[in-house]
CSV table of C-alpha atoms and ligand atoms in Angstrom, one decimal:
chain,number,residue,atom,x,y,z
W,1,MET,CA,-33.9,3.3,-12.7
W,2,GLU,CA,-32.2,5.4,-10.1
W,3,GLU,CA,-29.9,3.2,-8.0
W,4,LYS,CA,-28.5,4.2,-4.5
W,5,GLY,CA,-25.4,3.1,-2.3
W,6,LEU,CA,-24.2,4.4,1.5
W,7,ALA,CA,-20.7,5.8,1.6
W,8,ALA,CA,-18.9,6.7,4.6
W,9,ILE,CA,-18.0,10.5,4.1
W,10,ALA,CA,-14.9,11.8,5.8
W,11,THR,CA,-16.8,15.3,6.6
W,12,ASP,CA,-14.3,16.9,8.8
W,13,THR,CA,-10.9,15.8,10.5
W,14,LYS,CA,-11.5,12.2,12.4
W,15,GLN,CA,-15.2,12.0,11.5
W,16,THR,CA,-16.9,10.0,9.1
W,17,GLU,CA,-20.8,10.3,7.8
W,18,ILE,CA,-22.3,7.3,6.6
W,19,GLN,CA,-24.6,8.9,3.4
W,20,GLU,CA,-26.6,7.9,0.7
W,21,VAL,CA,-25.1,8.3,-2.3
W,22,LEU,CA,-26.6,8.3,-6.0
W,23,LEU,CA,-24.9,6.0,-8.4
W,24,PRO,CA,-23.6,7.8,-11.6
W,25,ASN,CA,-24.7,6.9,-14.8
W,26,VAL,CA,-22.6,4.6,-16.7
W,27,ARG,CA,-21.1,5.7,-20.0
W,28,THR,CA,-19.3,3.4,-22.4
W,29,ASP,CA,-16.1,4.0,-21.2
W,30,THR,CA,-17.0,4.0,-17.4
W,31,GLY,CA,-18.2,1.3,-14.7
W,32,ILE,CA,-19.3,0.9,-11.3
W,33,LEU,CA,-17.4,-1.5,-8.8
W,34,LYS,CA,-19.3,-2.9,-6.0
W,35,VAL,CA,-16.7,-3.2,-3.0
W,36,GLU,CA,-16.0,-6.4,-1.3
W,37,ILE,CA,-13.5,-4.9,0.9
W,38,VAL,CA,-11.1,-2.2,1.6
W,39,GLY,CA,-8.0,-2.3,3.6
W,40,VAL,CA,-6.7,0.4,5.7
W,41,CYS,CA,-3.8,2.3,4.7
W,42,GLY,CA,-1.5,4.6,6.5
W,43,THR,CA,-1.9,7.4,3.8
W,44,ASP,CA,-6.0,6.7,4.7
W,45,VAL,CA,-4.8,7.6,8.4
W,46,SER,CA,-3.0,10.8,7.5
W,47,TYR,CA,-6.0,12.1,5.4
W,48,TYR,CA,-8.4,11.4,8.3
W,49,TYR,CA,-6.4,13.1,10.4
W,50,ASN,CA,-6.3,16.2,8.6
W,51,VAL,CA,-9.4,16.4,6.3
W,52,LYS,CA,-9.5,19.6,3.8
W,53,GLU,CA,-12.9,18.7,2.2
W,54,PRO,CA,-15.1,15.9,2.4
W,55,MET,CA,-14.0,12.8,0.6
W,56,ILE,CA,-14.8,9.1,0.7
W,57,LEU,CA,-11.2,7.7,1.8
W,58,GLY,CA,-10.2,4.1,1.2
W,59,HIS,CA,-7.9,2.9,-2.0
W,60,HIS,CA,-6.6,-0.7,-1.2
W,61,VAL,CA,-9.9,-1.9,-2.8
W,62,VAL,CA,-11.3,-5.4,-3.9
W,63,GLY,CA,-14.6,-5.7,-5.3
W,64,HIS,CA,-16.9,-7.3,-8.3
W,65,ILE,CA,-17.7,-5.2,-11.6
W,66,HIS,CA,-21.3,-4.1,-11.1
W,67,LYS,CA,-21.8,-2.5,-14.1
W,68,ILE,CA,-19.6,-1.5,-17.0
W,69,GLY,CA,-19.7,0.7,-20.5
W,70,GLU,CA,-19.1,-1.6,-23.6
W,71,LEU,CA,-16.0,0.4,-24.4
W,72,ALA,CA,-14.4,0.0,-20.9
W,73,SER,CA,-15.1,-4.0,-20.7
W,74,LYS,CA,-13.1,-4.0,-24.1
W,75,ARG,CA,-10.0,-2.2,-22.5
W,76,TRP,CA,-10.2,-3.8,-19.2
W,77,GLY,CA,-11.2,-7.3,-20.3
W,78,VAL,CA,-13.7,-7.3,-17.8
W,79,GLN,CA,-17.5,-8.5,-17.5
W,80,GLU,CA,-20.2,-7.8,-15.2
W,81,GLY,CA,-19.6,-10.2,-11.9
W,82,ASP,CA,-16.0,-10.3,-12.4
W,83,ARG,CA,-13.7,-9.7,-9.2
W,84,VAL,CA,-10.9,-7.3,-9.1
W,85,VAL,CA,-8.5,-5.2,-7.3
W,86,MET,CA,-8.0,-1.9,-8.3
W,87,GLU,CA,-5.0,0.2,-8.3
W,88,GLU,CA,-5.4,3.3,-6.3
W,89,TYR,CA,-3.9,5.8,-9.4
W,90,ILE,CA,-5.8,7.4,-12.2
W,91,PRO,CA,-3.1,8.4,-14.4
W,92,CYS,CA,-3.4,10.4,-17.7
W,93,GLY,CA,-2.2,7.7,-20.0
W,94,GLN,CA,-0.6,10.3,-22.2
W,95,CYS,CA,2.6,11.9,-20.6
W,96,GLU,CA,5.8,10.4,-20.8
W,97,LEU,CA,5.7,9.2,-16.9
W,98,CYS,CA,2.7,7.3,-18.0
W,99,ARG,CA,3.9,6.3,-21.3
W,100,THR,CA,7.2,5.0,-20.0
W,101,GLY,CA,5.4,2.9,-17.6
W,102,LEU,CA,5.7,5.2,-14.6
W,103,TYR,CA,2.3,6.1,-14.2
W,104,ARG,CA,2.0,5.9,-10.6
W,105,LEU,CA,4.2,9.4,-10.9
W,106,CYS,CA,1.9,10.8,-13.3
W,107,PRO,CA,1.0,14.5,-12.1
W,108,ASN,CA,-2.8,13.8,-12.6
W,109,THR,CA,-2.2,10.7,-9.9
W,110,ASN,CA,-1.2,13.0,-7.7
W,111,PRO,CA,-3.7,14.7,-5.0
W,112,ARG,CA,-0.8,17.0,-3.7
W,113,VAL,CA,-0.9,19.1,-7.3
W,114,ASP,CA,-4.7,18.8,-8.0
W,115,GLY,CA,-4.4,14.9,-9.6
W,116,ILE,CA,-7.4,12.7,-8.6
W,117,ARG,CA,-7.2,8.9,-7.2
W,118,TYR,CA,-8.6,6.6,-5.4
W,119,GLY,CA,-9.3,7.5,-1.4
W,120,ALA,CA,-7.8,11.3,-2.0
W,121,THR,CA,-10.3,13.1,-3.5
W,122,PRO,CA,-13.0,15.3,-2.6
W,123,ILE,CA,-16.4,14.4,-3.2
W,124,ALA,CA,-17.1,18.0,-5.1
W,125,MET,CA,-15.0,16.3,-8.2
W,126,GLU,CA,-18.4,14.4,-9.7
W,127,PRO,CA,-19.0,11.8,-9.7
W,128,SER,CA,-18.1,11.8,-6.1
W,129,LEU,CA,-17.5,8.1,-5.6
W,130,TYR,CA,-13.7,8.0,-5.8
W,131,GLY,CA,-13.2,5.9,-2.3
W,132,GLY,CA,-13.2,2.3,-1.2
W,133,PHE,CA,-15.6,3.3,2.2
W,134,SER,CA,-18.6,3.1,0.0
W,135,GLN,CA,-20.8,0.4,-1.3
W,136,TYR,CA,-20.1,1.3,-4.7
W,137,MET,CA,-16.8,2.9,-6.7
W,138,TYR,CA,-16.8,5.1,-9.7
W,139,LEU,CA,-14.7,3.3,-12.2
W,140,HIS,CA,-12.8,6.3,-14.0
W,141,PRO,CA,-11.9,5.3,-17.7
W,142,ASN,CA,-8.3,6.0,-16.7
W,143,ALA,CA,-8.9,3.4,-13.7
W,144,VAL,CA,-5.9,0.6,-13.7
W,145,ILE,CA,-7.9,-2.8,-13.0
W,146,HIS,CA,-6.5,-6.3,-12.2
W,147,LYS,CA,-8.8,-9.7,-12.4
W,148,LEU,CA,-8.7,-11.7,-9.4
W,149,PRO,CA,-9.4,-15.4,-8.9
W,150,SER,CA,-12.6,-16.2,-6.9
W,151,HIS,CA,-11.0,-18.3,-4.4
W,152,VAL,CA,-8.9,-15.9,-2.7
W,153,PRO,CA,-10.2,-14.9,0.8
W,154,ALA,CA,-11.2,-11.3,1.0
W,155,VAL,CA,-8.8,-10.4,3.4
W,156,GLU,CA,-6.0,-11.7,1.9
W,157,ALA,CA,-6.9,-10.1,-1.2
W,158,ALA,CA,-7.1,-6.6,0.5
W,159,LEU,CA,-3.4,-7.6,0.9
W,160,THR,CA,-2.5,-6.8,-2.8
W,161,LEU,CA,-1.6,-3.2,-2.9
W,162,PRO,CA,1.1,-3.6,-0.1
W,163,LEU,CA,2.3,-6.8,-1.4
W,164,SER,CA,2.8,-5.2,-4.4
W,165,ASN,CA,5.0,-2.4,-3.0
W,166,GLY,CA,6.9,-5.5,-1.5
W,167,PHE,CA,7.4,-6.8,-4.9
W,168,GLU,CA,8.3,-3.8,-6.5
W,169,TRP,CA,11.1,-2.6,-3.8
W,170,MET,CA,12.6,-6.0,-3.0
W,171,SER,CA,12.1,-7.7,-7.0
W,172,ILE,CA,12.1,-5.1,-9.2
W,173,ILE,CA,14.3,-2.2,-7.6
W,174,GLY,CA,15.9,-3.7,-5.3
W,175,ARG,CA,17.2,-7.3,-7.3
W,176,ALA,CA,16.8,-9.3,-4.2
W,177,GLY,CA,17.7,-12.7,-5.2
W,178,PRO,CA,19.3,-16.1,-4.1
W,179,GLY,CA,22.3,-15.9,-1.1
W,180,ASP,CA,21.3,-12.0,-0.6
W,181,VAL,CA,21.2,-10.7,2.9
W,182,VAL,CA,17.8,-8.2,3.4
W,183,VAL,CA,17.5,-5.8,6.0
W,184,ILE,CA,13.8,-4.4,6.3
W,185,GLN,CA,13.7,-1.9,8.5
W,186,GLY,CA,10.0,-1.3,10.6
W,187,PRO,CA,7.5,-4.3,11.0
W,188,GLY,CA,4.2,-2.8,9.8
W,189,GLN,CA,2.0,-3.8,6.8
W,190,GLN,CA,4.8,-2.6,4.1
W,191,GLY,CA,7.9,-4.0,6.1
W,192,LEU,CA,5.8,-7.4,6.4
W,193,ALA,CA,5.3,-7.1,2.3
W,194,CYS,CA,8.9,-6.4,1.9
W,195,ALA,CA,9.7,-9.5,3.7
W,196,LEU,CA,7.2,-11.8,2.0
W,197,ALA,CA,8.7,-10.6,-1.2
W,198,ALA,CA,12.1,-10.7,-0.5
W,199,LYS,CA,12.1,-14.3,0.4
W,200,ALA,CA,9.7,-14.8,-2.3
W,201,ALA,CA,12.6,-13.5,-4.4
W,202,GLY,CA,14.9,-16.3,-2.7
W,203,ALA,CA,16.7,-14.1,-0.7
W,204,GLU,CA,18.8,-15.9,1.7
W,205,THR,CA,18.8,-14.3,4.8
W,206,VAL,CA,15.7,-11.2,5.6
W,207,ILE,CA,16.5,-9.3,9.1
W,208,ILE,CA,13.8,-7.1,10.0
W,209,THR,CA,13.5,-4.6,12.7
W,210,GLY,CA,11.4,-3.1,15.1
W,211,ARG,CA,10.5,-1.5,18.8
W,212,ASN,CA,9.6,-2.5,21.9
W,213,SER,CA,6.2,-1.3,20.8
W,214,SER,CA,6.4,-3.8,17.7
W,215,ALA,CA,7.4,-7.0,19.5
W,216,GLU,CA,3.8,-9.0,18.7
W,217,ARG,CA,4.5,-7.7,14.5
W,218,LEU,CA,8.1,-9.0,15.0
W,219,LYS,CA,6.9,-12.7,15.9
W,220,LEU,CA,4.6,-12.2,12.9
W,221,ALA,CA,7.1,-11.5,11.0
W,222,LEU,CA,9.1,-14.8,11.7
W,223,LYS,CA,6.1,-16.6,11.1
W,224,LEU,CA,5.9,-15.2,7.6
W,225,GLY,CA,9.5,-16.2,7.2
W,226,ALA,CA,11.7,-13.6,7.8
W,227,ASP,CA,14.9,-15.1,9.5
W,228,TYR,CA,16.0,-12.9,12.3
W,229,THR,CA,13.9,-9.8,14.0
W,230,VAL,CA,16.3,-7.0,15.7
W,231,ASN,CA,14.7,-4.8,18.5
W,232,VAL,CA,16.3,-1.4,17.7
W,233,SER,CA,15.3,0.1,21.3
W,234,SER,CA,17.6,-2.3,22.7
W,235,GLU,CA,20.4,-3.6,20.1
W,236,ASN,CA,22.4,-2.0,17.9
W,237,LEU,CA,21.4,-2.8,14.0
W,238,THR,CA,24.9,-2.7,12.6
W,239,GLU,CA,26.6,-4.7,15.3
W,240,LYS,CA,23.6,-7.2,14.9
W,241,VAL,CA,23.9,-7.8,11.0
W,242,ALA,CA,27.7,-7.8,11.3
W,243,GLU,CA,27.0,-10.8,13.8
W,244,ILE,CA,24.4,-12.6,11.5
W,245,THR,CA,26.4,-12.1,8.4
W,246,HIS,CA,29.9,-12.9,10.2
W,247,GLY,CA,30.7,-9.1,8.8
W,248,LYS,CA,29.2,-9.4,5.1
W,249,MET,CA,26.4,-6.8,5.9
W,250,ALA,CA,23.3,-6.4,3.9
W,251,ASP,CA,22.9,-6.2,0.1
W,252,LEU,CA,20.1,-4.5,0.4
W,253,VAL,CA,18.4,-2.4,3.0
W,254,ILE,CA,14.7,-0.9,3.1
W,255,ASP,CA,13.8,1.8,5.4
W,256,VAL,CA,10.1,1.7,6.1
W,257,THR,CA,9.3,3.5,9.2
W,258,SER,CA,7.9,6.6,9.5
W,259,GLY,CA,9.7,7.6,12.5
W,260,GLY,CA,13.0,10.0,12.3
W,261,THR,CA,15.7,10.2,10.5
W,262,ASP,CA,18.1,7.5,12.5
W,263,PRO,CA,16.5,4.7,10.8
W,264,VAL,CA,18.0,6.0,7.7
W,265,ILE,CA,21.5,6.4,8.9
W,266,SER,CA,21.5,2.9,10.6
W,267,SER,CA,20.4,1.7,7.0
W,268,LEU,CA,23.6,3.1,5.6
W,269,GLU,CA,25.9,1.6,8.3
W,270,ALA,CA,24.2,-1.8,7.7
W,271,ALA,CA,24.5,-2.1,3.8
W,272,LYS,CA,27.7,-3.5,2.8
W,273,THR,CA,30.5,-1.8,0.6
W,274,GLY,CA,28.6,-1.9,-2.9
W,275,GLY,CA,25.1,-2.2,-1.5
W,276,MET,CA,21.9,-1.0,-2.0
W,277,VAL,CA,19.6,1.2,0.4
W,278,LEU,CA,16.0,1.8,-0.3
W,279,LEU,CA,14.2,4.7,1.3
W,280,GLY,CA,10.5,4.2,1.4
W,281,ALA,CA,9.0,6.5,3.5
W,282,LEU,CA,8.2,10.2,3.8
W,283,LYS,CA,10.2,11.8,6.9
W,284,ASN,CA,9.5,15.4,6.6
W,285,GLN,CA,13.0,15.9,8.2
W,286,ARG,CA,16.5,17.1,7.4
W,287,PHE,CA,19.6,15.6,8.4
W,288,ASN,CA,21.8,17.6,10.5
W,289,ASP,CA,25.7,16.6,11.5
W,290,PHE,CA,25.3,13.5,9.0
W,291,ASP,CA,28.9,12.0,8.1
W,292,LEU,CA,28.1,12.1,3.7
W,293,ASP,CA,31.3,9.8,3.4
W,294,ILE,CA,29.6,6.5,4.5
W,295,ILE,CA,28.0,7.1,0.9
W,296,TYR,CA,31.3,7.8,-1.1
W,297,ASN,CA,33.4,5.1,1.1
W,298,LYS,CA,30.9,2.4,0.4
W,299,THR,CA,30.0,3.4,-2.9
W,300,LEU,CA,26.0,2.8,-1.9
W,301,THR,CA,23.4,3.1,-4.0
W,302,ILE,CA,20.8,5.1,-2.4
W,303,LYS,CA,17.1,5.4,-3.9
W,304,GLY,CA,13.9,6.7,-2.7
W,305,VAL,CA,10.8,4.0,-3.8
W,306,ARG,CA,7.4,4.9,-4.0
W,307,GLY,CA,4.5,2.5,-5.2
W,308,HIS,CA,4.1,0.1,-7.6
W,309,SER,CA,4.1,-0.8,-11.1
W,310,TYR,CA,1.5,-2.7,-13.0
W,311,LYS,CA,3.4,-5.8,-13.1
W,312,SER,CA,4.3,-5.7,-9.5
W,313,VAL,CA,0.8,-6.1,-8.8
W,314,GLN,CA,0.3,-8.7,-11.3
W,315,MET,CA,3.5,-10.5,-9.0
W,316,ALA,CA,1.2,-10.1,-6.1
W,317,VAL,CA,-2.3,-10.9,-7.4
W,318,GLU,CA,-0.2,-14.5,-8.4
W,319,PHE,CA,1.6,-14.2,-5.2
W,320,ILE,CA,-2.0,-14.4,-3.1
W,321,SER,CA,-3.6,-16.6,-5.7
W,322,SER,CA,-1.1,-19.1,-5.0
W,323,GLY,CA,-2.4,-19.8,-1.6
W,324,LYS,CA,1.0,-21.1,-0.2
W,325,PHE,CA,1.8,-18.6,2.1
W,326,PRO,CA,-0.1,-18.0,5.9
W,327,LEU,CA,-1.4,-14.3,4.8
W,328,GLY,CA,-4.5,-14.9,6.7
W,329,ILE,CA,-2.7,-14.2,10.2
W,330,MET,CA,-1.6,-11.1,9.1
W,331,ASN,CA,-5.4,-9.8,9.3
W,332,SER,CA,-6.1,-8.3,12.6
W,333,HIS,CA,-9.6,-6.3,12.4
W,334,ASN,CA,-12.6,-6.5,10.1
W,335,TYR,CA,-15.4,-3.6,10.1
W,336,THR,CA,-18.6,-3.0,8.7
W,337,LEU,CA,-19.4,0.6,6.6
W,338,ASN,CA,-21.0,2.1,9.6
W,339,GLU,CA,-17.7,1.5,11.8
W,340,THR,CA,-15.3,3.2,9.2
W,341,ASP,CA,-14.6,6.0,12.2
W,342,LEU,CA,-13.2,2.7,14.5
W,343,ALA,CA,-11.7,1.1,11.1
W,344,LEU,CA,-9.6,4.4,10.7
W,345,ARG,CA,-8.5,4.6,14.5
W,346,THR,CA,-7.7,0.8,14.8
W,347,ALA,CA,-5.4,1.5,11.8
W,348,ALA,CA,-4.0,4.8,13.5
W,349,GLY,CA,-2.9,2.7,16.4
W,350,GLU,CA,-5.2,4.6,19.2
W,351,ILE,CA,-7.1,1.3,20.0
W,352,ASP,CA,-4.6,-2.0,19.9
W,353,SER,CA,-1.0,-0.9,19.1
W,354,SER,CA,-0.7,-4.4,17.8
W,355,ARG,CA,-3.0,-3.8,14.7
W,356,LEU,CA,-2.0,-5.1,11.5
W,357,LEU,CA,-4.2,-5.2,8.6
W,358,VAL,CA,-7.4,-3.6,9.1
W,359,THR,CA,-9.9,-3.8,6.9
W,360,VAL,CA,-13.9,-2.9,6.4
W,361,SER,CA,-16.3,-5.1,4.4
W,362,PRO,CA,-19.1,-2.4,3.0
W,363,TRP,CA,-21.7,-5.0,3.1
W,364,LEU,CA,-21.3,-6.6,5.7
Q,401,ZN,ZN1,-2.1,2.9,0.2
Q,402,ZN,ZN1,0.5,10.8,-17.1
């Protein structure tokens, strides 16, 4: 029997079309996911603004196992009906990066070098259902899957991947812990996830920065547990951090802003001697007129951070499942599959500048 479902296919720049798609036959090592909810990510927005080939976007995917082959069921430890959260990566599993746990950097999962990943694979690559803005998604043999308890509200479950980045960067890489001062530049989904993760790790003081345009998000950051906010449109970050910490400065600083190189420089300035600065956002820019000696003089550790590990996704699943945190307040817009264009434009800030977590529920 042939089964069909609906998918929102990005066919051209800033344009998706709802199409009926055929579900692939399940082999022993594959499966089909019935998508429950998908969170819209900044990466989806950048693909949406520059569609090169038709594809189904959406990679913060939560769903139920609809069909599964025998081998896949054994390998993943899941049965039909189980609720799961997907990672976006489809790594090869064999290369050195995969074998050493860094599968997020595996060339196979990098769409910029012919890799495939959820939410960034053209429909020309069969069986085409590689994105979450769809009623069903293909479970590739190399998919990375985490079980999720049924009591977690869908909009909170959709935060798993952003939160896992927070845990990866703050806990696993940044080693934030009791007594630490952490500065987070940028109050978007990633910045708020970092604030939650830093607090969960025991950081004493979490300072989050934003601009005039992000006043609402800064308020939300305080509700989620951040201790101080700094509006960098009108306040000097280094001076504020010195004031708050009585000159101690920050143990750990992360830049997750999209805008320019200024936050990188102020991050280096806000860090204490011996501190760590994490760079978590693409800039597509070069530094000019930058005094490199600040790194030498303060013996700073500077590290680029990208994505999450298996461990940090598990940490996020457990954090969300505990129900101890008011994560629901991060949810701002929930749309149907027919409204996928609206969801992407909302996430891009075209409609509501104070949007935060935007989600699509394909069965609404
Ligand atoms: Zn994402
Ligand atoms: Zn690999």
